[in-house]
């Protein structure tokens, strides 16, 4: 058996790049601003990072525009672009350990999960878009013998990708794969908390053969760099994953600048509806795990279990067992079931929600209103998986996205009530329904106001299917061939044919 990696020893010498990528060069930002990136694992400073500002954005957008206009990438054959993406996927796999360690230190998820789940998803995504590059024909409609009509898809131009920290490289790959394969140039703004992994991914992109200027990376504050991209007159498309408030800000930036296309993929408050007759242990454990996975920092987290009264006690029993089995530990340990929340500030926000829930009448069945202590890391940002019983529709904890390992259990008396409760928030990202009754599964999944519905499973899917929501969860779709359409324009070419 291969010996296990000593992640703690490796962490001592991990490389943390901080220069910006503009026009194929690693450059110092024009701005005189820095930001401390703190590891939530132990509260220690990872590095002081120079941050960009609006001038850095101008420089990066100009580089992306120049690369787009001279067609060094957009003019390449699709198959050649695909080969670059596939090579990039191979390099991600080769560097998976270093990337995983970087992610784990930046945002606190177990390094094992970063390597086996996140990096695998990143490589799959880049490879999949690489493979589909030359397999999307344009159209030639039957307009008549005297004309030749063509409908082509043209790359939109310069894309700004603004991403969050919770799956930092998966979200990035979901934006870069479809926008780059379509021939666009990109300016990427990673989240403040996770610049290093994004810069490393970009290094591998250059090594794979992305021409200079096709991918630019400007780390910086959301309200500075993110806003400058959103308001930039020479950005054609914004693809954004993050909170609803910032998603709406991007729509506003667009309206107040050049009317650029904005694709918002926002938060969620997904319901897991468990009906009598379901495999209760499977349903309860999967729903709880779906609420605690990635320390609950998951837009599609099944943060609300909506359960029929007849089976509520059994569901709670298994949900509580699951919570105990996912207690946080040092994310660099091989067997850590969970890691740290992204930051101390976020930890305080999550615990605030738990306290409010208790004040509003919920019952704290597992977890705590205080921080969880992990041996050797008193300053780490750890929260125990938390199960709240007696949650009623309309409570703050039932309505708002916590983005932490907190499961609310809501008891109902009928399928109709379950549907009403499940649909009763501003969000509409995902939902799951657990039942062995095929008609009930069909009825409930059809009526869920959600972009994704899982039946007797949770978080399933692959690159072939879209991911995204409705209502307050936004309207963008990542993954699948549909995502490529977000970054292209339809063009009609109409040619007269002389007799
Ligand atoms: P966030 O909205 O605070 O930040 C996301 C990105 O936007 C970051 O890069 C940030 O710097 C930038 N930003 C922040 N303020 C900005 C502003 N005023 N103008 C322009 N850009 C700005 O979100 P977060 O805390 O990083 O991530 C958590 C949120 O992301 C949750 O709501 C979660 O549900 C959502 N999310 C959604 C999906 C999805 O696919 N639907 C996936 C993952 C996360």
Short mmCIF file of C-alpha atoms and ligand atoms in Angstrom, two decimals:
data_model
loop_
_atom_site.label_atom_id
_atom_site.label_comp_id
_atom_site.label_asym_id
_atom_site.label_seq_id
_atom_site.Cartn_x
_atom_site.Cartn_y
_atom_site.Cartn_z
CA UNK A 1 0.00 0.00 0.00
CA UNK A 2 1.40 3.47 -0.84
CA UNK A 3 2.34 5.41 2.28
CA UNK A 4 -0.06 8.18 3.27
CA UNK A 5 0.91 11.77 2.56
CA UNK A 6 1.93 13.82 5.59
CA UNK A 7 -0.20 16.84 4.77
CA UNK A 8 0.84 18.74 7.89
CA UNK A 9 4.50 18.48 6.94
CA UNK A 10 3.71 19.50 3.35
CA UNK A 11 1.69 22.50 4.54
CA UNK A 12 4.83 24.03 6.09
CA UNK A 13 6.36 24.56 2.65
CA UNK A 14 3.32 25.06 0.43
CA UNK A 15 3.79 27.68 -2.29
CA UNK A 16 1.26 30.54 -2.26
CA UNK A 17 1.48 32.61 -5.47
CA UNK A 18 0.02 36.10 -5.26
CA UNK A 19 0.95 38.03 -8.42
CA UNK A 20 -1.81 38.74 -10.92
CA UNK A 21 -2.01 37.10 -14.33
CA UNK A 22 -2.41 39.68 -17.10
CA UNK A 23 -1.59 39.17 -20.77
CA UNK A 24 0.23 35.92 -20.02
CA UNK A 25 2.61 37.59 -17.52
CA UNK A 26 2.71 37.43 -13.74
CA UNK A 27 2.55 41.07 -12.70
CA UNK A 28 2.36 43.15 -9.55
CA UNK A 29 -0.95 44.92 -9.12
CA UNK A 30 -1.12 48.64 -9.85
CA UNK A 31 -3.08 49.13 -6.64
CA UNK A 32 -1.32 49.70 -3.33
CA UNK A 33 -3.67 47.54 -1.29
CA UNK A 34 -3.17 44.29 0.63
CA UNK A 35 -5.41 41.75 2.25
CA UNK A 36 -4.56 39.17 4.91
CA UNK A 37 -5.52 35.64 3.92
CA UNK A 38 -6.03 33.72 7.18
CA UNK A 39 -6.29 29.95 7.33
CA UNK A 40 -9.49 28.96 9.18
CA UNK A 41 -7.76 25.71 10.14
CA UNK A 42 -5.80 27.47 12.89
CA UNK A 43 -6.38 31.20 12.52
CA UNK A 44 -2.81 31.74 11.27
CA UNK A 45 -1.85 34.24 8.56
CA UNK A 46 -1.19 32.40 5.30
CA UNK A 47 0.03 35.42 3.38
CA UNK A 48 -0.58 39.13 2.90
CA UNK A 49 -1.86 39.38 -0.65
CA UNK A 50 -1.66 42.42 -2.92
CA UNK A 51 -5.12 43.26 -4.15
CA UNK A 52 -6.24 44.76 -7.39
CA UNK A 53 -8.38 47.83 -8.05
CA UNK A 54 -10.26 49.34 -11.00
CA UNK A 55 -6.98 50.13 -12.83
CA UNK A 56 -5.93 46.49 -12.56
CA UNK A 57 -9.32 45.53 -13.97
CA UNK A 58 -8.87 47.94 -16.89
CA UNK A 59 -5.49 46.40 -17.65
CA UNK A 60 -6.82 42.83 -17.50
CA UNK A 61 -9.91 43.61 -19.60
CA UNK A 62 -7.73 45.34 -22.21
CA UNK A 63 -5.52 42.25 -22.37
CA UNK A 64 -8.55 39.97 -22.72
CA UNK A 65 -10.00 42.21 -25.43
CA UNK A 66 -6.74 42.28 -27.39
CA UNK A 67 -6.54 38.48 -27.24
CA UNK A 68 -10.13 38.20 -28.41
CA UNK A 69 -9.80 40.71 -31.23
CA UNK A 70 -6.70 39.21 -32.80
CA UNK A 71 -8.38 35.79 -32.74
CA UNK A 72 -5.40 33.98 -31.19
CA UNK A 73 -7.92 31.78 -29.33
CA UNK A 74 -11.34 32.54 -30.80
CA UNK A 75 -9.92 31.89 -34.30
CA UNK A 76 -8.40 28.54 -33.38
CA UNK A 77 -10.20 25.44 -34.55
CA UNK A 78 -12.57 24.19 -31.87
CA UNK A 79 -10.77 20.84 -31.75
CA UNK A 80 -7.50 22.64 -31.00
CA UNK A 81 -9.14 24.60 -28.17
CA UNK A 82 -10.53 21.32 -26.88
CA UNK A 83 -7.06 19.77 -26.83
CA UNK A 84 -5.79 22.61 -24.62
CA UNK A 85 -8.64 22.07 -22.13
CA UNK A 86 -8.00 18.32 -22.04
CA UNK A 87 -4.30 18.90 -21.40
CA UNK A 88 -5.26 21.31 -18.63
CA UNK A 89 -7.40 18.58 -17.05
CA UNK A 90 -4.40 16.22 -17.09
CA UNK A 91 -2.23 18.83 -15.40
CA UNK A 92 -4.88 19.38 -12.73
CA UNK A 93 -4.77 15.67 -11.99
CA UNK A 94 -0.98 15.67 -11.88
CA UNK A 95 -1.01 18.59 -9.42
CA UNK A 96 -4.06 17.47 -7.46
CA UNK A 97 -2.19 17.07 -4.17
CA UNK A 98 -0.73 20.57 -4.18
CA UNK A 99 -4.01 22.15 -5.31
CA UNK A 100 -5.97 20.21 -2.67
CA UNK A 101 -3.61 21.26 0.10
CA UNK A 102 -3.85 24.88 -1.04
CA UNK A 103 -7.66 24.78 -1.01
CA UNK A 104 -7.75 23.10 2.38
CA UNK A 105 -5.47 25.73 3.92
CA UNK A 106 -7.38 28.60 2.32
CA UNK A 107 -10.92 27.64 3.19
CA UNK A 108 -10.76 24.76 5.68
CA UNK A 109 -12.32 21.77 3.91
CA UNK A 110 -10.73 18.35 4.58
CA UNK A 111 -7.78 17.95 2.24
CA UNK A 112 -9.03 14.45 1.38
CA UNK A 113 -12.32 15.93 0.10
CA UNK A 114 -10.50 18.66 -1.77
CA UNK A 115 -8.43 16.06 -3.59
CA UNK A 116 -10.98 13.30 -4.13
CA UNK A 117 -14.10 15.39 -4.76
CA UNK A 118 -13.22 18.95 -5.74
CA UNK A 119 -10.13 18.35 -7.87
CA UNK A 120 -11.74 15.38 -9.57
CA UNK A 121 -14.70 17.59 -10.46
CA UNK A 122 -12.39 20.28 -11.82
CA UNK A 123 -10.50 17.83 -14.05
CA UNK A 124 -13.76 16.21 -15.21
CA UNK A 125 -15.22 19.59 -16.10
CA UNK A 126 -12.23 20.79 -18.12
CA UNK A 127 -11.94 17.43 -19.86
CA UNK A 128 -15.66 17.29 -20.67
CA UNK A 129 -15.71 20.73 -22.29
CA UNK A 130 -12.48 19.80 -24.07
CA UNK A 131 -14.17 16.73 -25.49
CA UNK A 132 -17.34 18.52 -26.61
CA UNK A 133 -15.40 21.37 -28.28
CA UNK A 134 -15.93 20.22 -31.88
CA UNK A 135 -19.15 18.29 -31.39
CA UNK A 136 -21.72 21.09 -31.55
CA UNK A 137 -22.77 21.70 -35.14
CA UNK A 138 -24.19 25.02 -36.30
CA UNK A 139 -27.48 25.04 -38.23
CA UNK A 140 -28.51 25.54 -41.81
CA UNK A 141 -32.32 25.79 -41.92
CA UNK A 142 -34.30 24.85 -45.02
CA UNK A 143 -35.00 28.43 -46.11
CA UNK A 144 -35.39 27.69 -49.84
CA UNK A 145 -33.41 26.89 -53.00
CA UNK A 146 -32.68 30.55 -53.73
CA UNK A 147 -30.97 31.24 -50.40
CA UNK A 148 -28.47 29.72 -48.05
CA UNK A 149 -29.28 30.44 -44.41
CA UNK A 150 -26.81 29.75 -41.63
CA UNK A 151 -27.26 30.07 -37.89
CA UNK A 152 -23.90 30.17 -36.18
CA UNK A 153 -22.88 30.59 -32.56
CA UNK A 154 -20.27 33.28 -32.06
CA UNK A 155 -18.23 33.77 -28.88
CA UNK A 156 -19.55 36.75 -26.92
CA UNK A 157 -16.13 38.38 -26.38
CA UNK A 158 -14.77 39.23 -22.92
CA UNK A 159 -16.24 37.28 -20.01
CA UNK A 160 -15.83 38.25 -16.34
CA UNK A 161 -16.05 35.27 -13.98
CA UNK A 162 -16.63 36.15 -10.32
CA UNK A 163 -16.66 33.15 -8.01
CA UNK A 164 -17.05 32.20 -4.32
CA UNK A 165 -14.77 30.30 -1.94
CA UNK A 166 -16.85 27.25 -0.98
CA UNK A 167 -15.83 25.08 -3.96
CA UNK A 168 -13.27 27.55 -5.22
CA UNK A 169 -11.88 25.60 -8.16
CA UNK A 170 -15.03 23.66 -9.06
CA UNK A 171 -16.97 26.91 -9.44
CA UNK A 172 -14.06 28.36 -11.42
CA UNK A 173 -13.91 25.37 -13.76
CA UNK A 174 -17.68 25.52 -14.27
CA UNK A 175 -17.18 29.08 -15.59
CA UNK A 176 -13.90 28.63 -17.47
CA UNK A 177 -14.73 25.37 -19.26
CA UNK A 178 -17.76 26.57 -21.24
CA UNK A 179 -16.65 30.19 -21.73
CA UNK A 180 -13.18 29.26 -22.99
CA UNK A 181 -14.26 26.38 -25.18
CA UNK A 182 -16.61 28.77 -26.97
CA UNK A 183 -13.65 31.02 -27.85
CA UNK A 184 -14.05 33.84 -25.34
CA UNK A 185 -11.33 35.56 -23.33
CA UNK A 186 -11.81 35.70 -19.56
CA UNK A 187 -10.97 37.83 -16.55
CA UNK A 188 -11.34 35.74 -13.40
CA UNK A 189 -11.87 37.24 -9.95
CA UNK A 190 -11.52 34.62 -7.22
CA UNK A 191 -13.00 35.15 -3.76
CA UNK A 192 -10.84 37.09 -1.30
CA UNK A 193 -10.38 33.95 0.80
CA UNK A 194 -9.15 31.68 -2.02
CA UNK A 195 -6.77 33.52 -4.38
CA UNK A 196 -3.88 31.03 -4.28
CA UNK A 197 -5.68 28.00 -5.67
CA UNK A 198 -7.15 30.12 -8.48
CA UNK A 199 -3.71 31.47 -9.44
CA UNK A 200 -2.28 27.94 -9.43
CA UNK A 201 -5.08 26.71 -11.67
CA UNK A 202 -4.32 29.56 -14.08
CA UNK A 203 -0.59 28.63 -14.08
CA UNK A 204 -1.57 25.15 -15.24
CA UNK A 205 -3.84 26.66 -17.91
CA UNK A 206 -0.87 28.56 -19.36
CA UNK A 207 1.25 25.41 -19.22
CA UNK A 208 -1.51 23.54 -21.06
CA UNK A 209 -1.33 26.01 -23.93
CA UNK A 210 -3.83 28.81 -23.30
CA UNK A 211 -2.46 31.71 -25.34
CA UNK A 212 -1.37 34.83 -23.43
CA UNK A 213 -4.24 37.14 -22.50
CA UNK A 214 -6.99 34.55 -22.94
CA UNK A 215 -7.18 33.97 -19.19
CA UNK A 216 -6.41 36.82 -16.79
CA UNK A 217 -6.72 36.66 -13.00
CA UNK A 218 -7.24 39.69 -10.77
CA UNK A 219 -7.64 38.83 -7.07
CA UNK A 220 -9.23 41.56 -5.01
CA UNK A 221 -12.15 42.74 -2.97
CA UNK A 222 -15.64 42.10 -4.27
CA UNK A 223 -16.81 45.66 -3.93
CA UNK A 224 -13.68 46.91 -5.75
CA UNK A 225 -12.54 44.39 -8.37
CA UNK A 226 -15.90 42.58 -8.67
CA UNK A 227 -17.78 45.84 -9.02
CA UNK A 228 -15.27 47.25 -11.53
CA UNK A 229 -15.79 44.15 -13.70
CA UNK A 230 -19.57 44.39 -13.34
CA UNK A 231 -19.55 48.04 -14.42
CA UNK A 232 -16.87 47.73 -17.12
CA UNK A 233 -17.97 49.01 -20.51
CA UNK A 234 -15.83 46.48 -22.36
CA UNK A 235 -16.99 43.32 -20.56
CA UNK A 236 -19.64 41.45 -22.55
CA UNK A 237 -20.77 38.78 -20.07
CA UNK A 238 -20.60 38.33 -16.30
CA UNK A 239 -20.87 34.83 -14.94
CA UNK A 240 -21.30 34.95 -11.19
CA UNK A 241 -21.75 32.48 -8.37
CA UNK A 242 -22.39 33.83 -4.91
CA UNK A 243 -24.94 35.39 -2.65
CA UNK A 244 -28.31 36.76 -3.82
CA UNK A 245 -27.44 40.30 -2.71
CA UNK A 246 -24.31 40.41 -4.85
CA UNK A 247 -26.07 38.65 -7.73
CA UNK A 248 -28.64 41.45 -7.75
CA UNK A 249 -25.84 44.03 -7.51
CA UNK A 250 -24.38 42.60 -10.75
CA UNK A 251 -27.74 43.00 -12.48
CA UNK A 252 -27.74 46.62 -11.31
CA UNK A 253 -24.13 47.21 -12.46
CA UNK A 254 -25.15 45.92 -15.86
CA UNK A 255 -28.19 48.18 -16.07
CA UNK A 256 -26.08 51.17 -15.08
CA UNK A 257 -23.27 50.44 -17.56
CA UNK A 258 -23.42 48.66 -20.92
CA UNK A 259 -26.32 46.24 -20.38
CA UNK A 260 -23.96 43.27 -20.40
CA UNK A 261 -25.40 39.79 -19.92
CA UNK A 262 -25.28 38.60 -16.30
CA UNK A 263 -25.65 34.96 -15.32
CA UNK A 264 -26.33 34.74 -11.59
CA UNK A 265 -26.10 31.40 -9.74
CA UNK A 266 -27.10 32.25 -6.21
CA UNK A 267 -27.90 30.71 -2.85
CA UNK A 268 -30.38 28.10 -1.74
CA UNK A 269 -32.52 26.76 1.09
CA UNK A 270 -33.15 23.33 -0.33
CA UNK A 271 -35.81 21.07 1.14
CA UNK A 272 -35.56 17.33 1.51
CA UNK A 273 -39.11 15.96 1.61
CA UNK A 274 -39.32 12.57 3.34
CA UNK A 275 -42.63 10.75 2.93
CA UNK A 276 -43.95 7.65 4.75
CA UNK A 277 -42.74 4.44 3.13
CA UNK A 278 -39.34 5.89 2.20
CA UNK A 279 -36.10 4.15 3.14
CA UNK A 280 -35.95 6.23 6.29
CA UNK A 281 -32.37 5.61 7.37
CA UNK A 282 -31.05 6.33 3.87
CA UNK A 283 -33.23 9.43 3.50
CA UNK A 284 -32.39 10.86 6.91
CA UNK A 285 -28.67 10.18 6.73
CA UNK A 286 -28.32 11.47 3.17
CA UNK A 287 -30.30 14.62 3.96
CA UNK A 288 -28.27 15.30 7.10
CA UNK A 289 -24.98 14.58 5.33
CA UNK A 290 -26.16 16.87 2.52
CA UNK A 291 -26.66 19.59 5.08
CA UNK A 292 -23.28 19.11 6.80
CA UNK A 293 -21.04 18.34 3.81
CA UNK A 294 -18.38 20.99 3.14
CA UNK A 295 -19.24 22.28 6.65
CA UNK A 296 -22.67 23.14 5.28
CA UNK A 297 -21.13 25.70 2.93
CA UNK A 298 -22.93 24.43 -0.10
CA UNK A 299 -25.53 26.33 -2.10
CA UNK A 300 -27.55 23.15 -2.67
CA UNK A 301 -27.26 21.96 0.97
CA UNK A 302 -30.39 20.12 2.10
CA UNK A 303 -30.70 22.49 5.02
CA UNK A 304 -34.41 21.77 5.61
CA UNK A 305 -35.83 18.30 6.15
CA UNK A 306 -39.59 18.36 5.66
CA UNK A 307 -40.88 15.13 7.15
CA UNK A 308 -44.26 13.52 7.68
CA UNK A 309 -45.22 13.42 11.36
CA UNK A 310 -45.59 9.60 11.33
CA UNK A 311 -41.89 9.09 10.67
CA UNK A 312 -40.40 12.24 12.21
CA UNK A 313 -38.89 10.55 15.30
CA UNK A 314 -37.10 7.95 13.23
CA UNK A 315 -35.77 10.58 10.83
CA UNK A 316 -34.49 12.67 13.73
CA UNK A 317 -32.77 9.64 15.23
CA UNK A 318 -30.74 8.95 12.09
CA UNK A 319 -30.08 12.64 11.40
CA UNK A 320 -28.58 12.95 14.88
CA UNK A 321 -26.39 9.90 14.36
CA UNK A 322 -25.13 11.41 11.12
CA UNK A 323 -24.35 14.69 12.88
CA UNK A 324 -22.23 12.92 15.49
CA UNK A 325 -20.34 11.01 12.81
CA UNK A 326 -19.41 14.24 10.99
CA UNK A 327 -17.78 16.12 13.86
CA UNK A 328 -15.07 18.50 12.64
CA UNK A 329 -11.36 17.81 12.97
CA UNK A 330 -8.09 19.22 11.64
CA UNK A 331 -8.73 19.26 7.85
CA UNK A 332 -5.18 18.06 7.22
CA UNK A 333 -5.81 14.76 9.01
CA UNK A 334 -6.58 11.85 6.69
CA UNK A 335 -9.70 10.81 8.54
CA UNK A 336 -11.22 14.26 9.27
CA UNK A 337 -14.99 13.81 8.69
CA UNK A 338 -15.41 17.62 8.42
CA UNK A 339 -13.14 20.63 8.54
CA UNK A 340 -13.32 24.30 9.44
CA UNK A 341 -15.72 27.02 8.31
CA UNK A 342 -14.16 29.52 5.95
CA UNK A 343 -13.51 32.25 8.54
CA UNK A 344 -14.07 33.45 12.08
CA UNK A 345 -16.50 36.07 10.78
CA UNK A 346 -18.53 33.40 9.02
CA UNK A 347 -18.46 31.19 12.14
CA UNK A 348 -19.98 34.04 14.18
CA UNK A 349 -22.70 34.47 11.56
CA UNK A 350 -23.57 30.75 11.60
CA UNK A 351 -23.68 30.56 15.42
CA UNK A 352 -25.83 33.71 15.43
CA UNK A 353 -28.40 31.86 13.31
CA UNK A 354 -28.40 28.92 15.74
CA UNK A 355 -28.98 31.25 18.70
CA UNK A 356 -31.78 33.05 16.88
CA UNK A 357 -33.39 29.68 16.07
CA UNK A 358 -33.37 28.69 19.74
CA UNK A 359 -34.77 32.10 20.75
CA UNK A 360 -37.57 31.66 18.21
CA UNK A 361 -38.51 28.26 19.68
CA UNK A 362 -36.48 25.61 17.86
CA UNK A 363 -35.04 22.74 19.87
CA UNK A 364 -31.25 22.26 19.80
CA UNK A 365 -30.91 18.46 19.47
CA UNK A 366 -27.29 18.20 18.31
CA UNK A 367 -24.54 20.80 18.15
CA UNK A 368 -24.12 23.92 20.17
CA UNK A 369 -24.56 27.67 20.20
CA UNK A 370 -20.81 27.98 20.76
CA UNK A 371 -17.72 27.08 18.75
CA UNK A 372 -16.45 23.50 18.57
CA UNK A 373 -12.96 22.91 19.88
CA UNK A 374 -10.50 20.91 17.84
CA UNK A 375 -7.31 19.68 19.54
CA UNK A 376 -4.33 21.91 18.94
CA UNK A 377 -6.28 24.59 17.05
CA UNK A 378 -7.99 26.90 19.59
CA UNK A 379 -8.17 29.66 16.97
CA UNK A 380 -9.64 27.50 14.21
CA UNK A 381 -13.19 28.17 12.95
CA UNK A 382 -15.01 24.96 13.82
CA UNK A 383 -18.76 24.39 14.31
CA UNK A 384 -20.28 21.03 15.22
CA UNK A 385 -23.00 19.66 12.94
CA UNK A 386 -26.23 20.96 14.40
CA UNK A 387 -29.73 19.46 14.29
CA UNK A 388 -32.69 21.68 15.16
CA UNK A 389 -36.08 20.08 15.85
CA UNK A 390 -39.44 21.80 16.20
CA UNK A 391 -38.67 24.28 13.41
CA UNK A 392 -41.78 26.02 12.08
CA UNK A 393 -42.31 27.54 8.63
CA UNK A 394 -41.48 31.24 8.70
CA UNK A 395 -38.81 31.07 11.42
CA UNK A 396 -35.58 32.86 10.48
CA UNK A 397 -33.67 29.56 10.42
CA UNK A 398 -36.27 28.12 8.04
CA UNK A 399 -36.17 31.04 5.62
CA UNK A 400 -32.58 32.28 5.42
CA UNK A 401 -29.51 30.62 3.99
CA UNK A 402 -27.14 29.84 6.88
CA UNK A 403 -24.28 28.40 4.81
CA UNK A 404 -23.15 26.34 7.79
CA UNK A 405 -23.69 22.80 9.14
CA UNK A 406 -27.18 23.40 10.49
CA UNK A 407 -30.14 21.15 9.70
CA UNK A 408 -33.71 22.27 10.42
CA UNK A 409 -36.36 19.57 10.76
CA UNK A 410 -39.92 20.64 10.01
CA UNK A 411 -42.84 18.27 10.65
CA UNK A 412 -45.90 18.22 8.37
CA UNK A 413 -49.15 16.23 8.16
CA UNK A 414 -49.62 15.72 4.43
CA UNK A 415 -47.92 15.66 1.06
CA UNK A 416 -49.71 18.89 0.15
CA UNK A 417 -48.34 20.65 3.23
CA UNK A 418 -44.85 19.28 2.49
CA UNK A 419 -44.93 20.84 -0.99
CA UNK A 420 -46.18 24.16 0.40
CA UNK A 421 -43.40 24.29 3.02
CA UNK A 422 -40.71 23.15 0.58
CA UNK A 423 -41.69 25.93 -1.85
CA UNK A 424 -42.15 28.53 0.88
CA UNK A 425 -38.86 30.40 0.69
CA UNK A 426 -37.43 32.97 -1.73
CA UNK A 427 -35.02 30.33 -3.03
CA UNK A 428 -35.41 27.62 -5.67
CA UNK A 429 -32.08 25.92 -6.25
CA UNK A 430 -32.60 22.23 -5.42
CA UNK A 431 -34.94 19.84 -3.64
CA UNK A 432 -35.11 16.14 -2.94
CA UNK A 433 -38.00 13.79 -2.38
CA UNK A 434 -37.76 10.46 -0.64
CA UNK A 435 -40.51 7.89 -1.25
CA UNK A 436 -41.00 4.43 -2.77
CA UNK A 437 -44.32 5.55 -4.30
CA UNK A 438 -43.63 6.37 -7.95
CA UNK A 439 -46.72 8.54 -8.31
CA UNK A 440 -45.87 10.53 -5.19
CA UNK A 441 -42.31 10.97 -6.46
CA UNK A 442 -43.64 12.29 -9.78
CA UNK A 443 -46.28 14.55 -8.19
CA UNK A 444 -43.90 16.11 -5.71
CA UNK A 445 -40.93 16.54 -8.04
CA UNK A 446 -43.12 18.20 -10.68
CA UNK A 447 -44.39 20.72 -8.16
CA UNK A 448 -41.04 21.58 -6.57
CA UNK A 449 -40.03 25.14 -7.44
CA UNK A 450 -36.40 24.21 -7.99
CA UNK A 451 -33.90 23.93 -10.80
CA UNK A 452 -32.84 20.45 -9.65
CA UNK A 453 -34.93 17.71 -8.01
CA UNK A 454 -33.35 14.51 -6.71
CA UNK A 455 -35.56 11.49 -6.11
CA UNK A 456 -34.27 9.03 -3.49
CA UNK A 457 -30.78 10.50 -3.79
CA UNK A 458 -28.94 13.70 -3.07
CA UNK A 459 -26.41 15.80 -4.99
CA UNK A 460 -26.25 13.32 -7.88
CA UNK A 461 -25.38 14.43 -11.38
CA UNK A 462 -22.42 14.80 -13.69
CA UNK A 463 -21.17 17.07 -16.43
CA UNK A 464 -23.99 16.10 -18.77
CA UNK A 465 -26.72 17.81 -16.72
CA UNK A 466 -27.20 21.49 -15.84
CA UNK A 467 -26.88 22.90 -12.32
CA UNK A 468 -28.77 26.03 -11.32
CA UNK A 469 -31.96 27.37 -9.82
CA UNK A 470 -35.11 29.43 -10.13
CA UNK A 471 -36.65 32.28 -8.09
CA UNK A 472 -34.14 33.96 -5.75
CA UNK A 473 -31.51 31.33 -6.59
CA UNK A 474 -30.89 33.06 -9.92
CA UNK A 475 -31.29 31.79 -13.45
CA UNK A 476 -27.84 30.86 -14.68
CA UNK A 477 -27.02 27.24 -15.43
CA UNK A 478 -23.57 25.76 -14.98
CA UNK A 479 -22.39 22.47 -16.50
CA UNK A 480 -23.67 20.61 -19.58
CA UNK A 481 -23.76 21.85 -23.16
CA UNK A 482 -26.41 24.42 -22.15
CA UNK A 483 -23.75 26.39 -20.24
CA UNK A 484 -21.86 27.07 -23.49
CA UNK A 485 -24.88 28.96 -24.84
CA UNK A 486 -24.51 31.54 -22.05
CA UNK A 487 -21.23 32.67 -23.62
CA UNK A 488 -22.24 32.76 -27.27
CA UNK A 489 -24.44 34.90 -29.53
CA UNK A 490 -26.61 33.54 -32.30
CA UNK A 491 -25.71 34.97 -35.69
CA UNK A 492 -27.83 34.66 -38.81
CA UNK A 493 -26.08 34.67 -42.18
CA UNK A 494 -28.46 34.95 -45.12
CA UNK A 495 -27.03 34.46 -48.62
CA UNK A 496 -28.81 34.96 -51.87
CA UNK A 497 -28.10 32.19 -54.40
CA UNK A 498 -28.23 33.38 -57.98
CA UNK A 499 -30.10 31.07 -60.33
P1 LIG B 1 -20.50 36.54 -2.08
O1 LIG B 1 -21.66 36.91 -2.92
O2 LIG B 1 -20.21 37.35 -0.87
O3 LIG B 1 -19.14 36.55 -2.94
C1 LIG B 1 -19.04 35.90 -4.17
C2 LIG B 1 -18.06 36.65 -5.05
O4 LIG B 1 -18.58 37.96 -5.29
C3 LIG B 1 -16.68 36.85 -4.41
O5 LIG B 1 -15.69 36.75 -5.39
C4 LIG B 1 -16.77 38.27 -3.87
O6 LIG B 1 -15.52 38.91 -3.76
C5 LIG B 1 -17.63 38.95 -4.92
N1 LIG B 1 -18.33 40.13 -4.40
C6 LIG B 1 -18.68 40.38 -3.10
N2 LIG B 1 -19.29 41.59 -3.02
C7 LIG B 1 -19.31 42.11 -4.27
C8 LIG B 1 -19.81 43.32 -4.82
N3 LIG B 1 -20.39 44.26 -4.05
N4 LIG B 1 -19.70 43.52 -6.15
C9 LIG B 1 -19.11 42.59 -6.94
N5 LIG B 1 -18.60 41.42 -6.46
C10 LIG B 1 -18.70 41.18 -5.15
O7 LIG B 1 -20.71 35.02 -1.72
P2 LIG B 1 -19.77 34.05 -0.89
O8 LIG B 1 -19.94 34.36 0.55
O9 LIG B 1 -18.38 34.05 -1.43
O10 LIG B 1 -20.42 32.63 -1.26
C11 LIG B 1 -21.54 32.16 -0.65
C12 LIG B 1 -22.76 32.32 -1.52
O11 LIG B 1 -22.55 31.71 -2.80
C13 LIG B 1 -23.95 31.60 -0.94
O12 LIG B 1 -25.10 32.39 -1.04
C14 LIG B 1 -24.06 30.36 -1.80
O13 LIG B 1 -25.31 29.76 -1.80
C15 LIG B 1 -23.66 30.87 -3.12
N6 LIG B 1 -23.27 29.76 -4.02
C16 LIG B 1 -24.11 29.43 -5.06
C17 LIG B 1 -23.80 28.38 -5.92
C18 LIG B 1 -24.67 28.02 -7.11
O14 LIG B 1 -24.21 27.30 -8.00
N7 LIG B 1 -25.91 28.46 -7.17
C19 LIG B 1 -22.62 27.65 -5.70
C20 LIG B 1 -21.80 28.01 -4.63
C21 LIG B 1 -22.13 29.08 -3.80
#
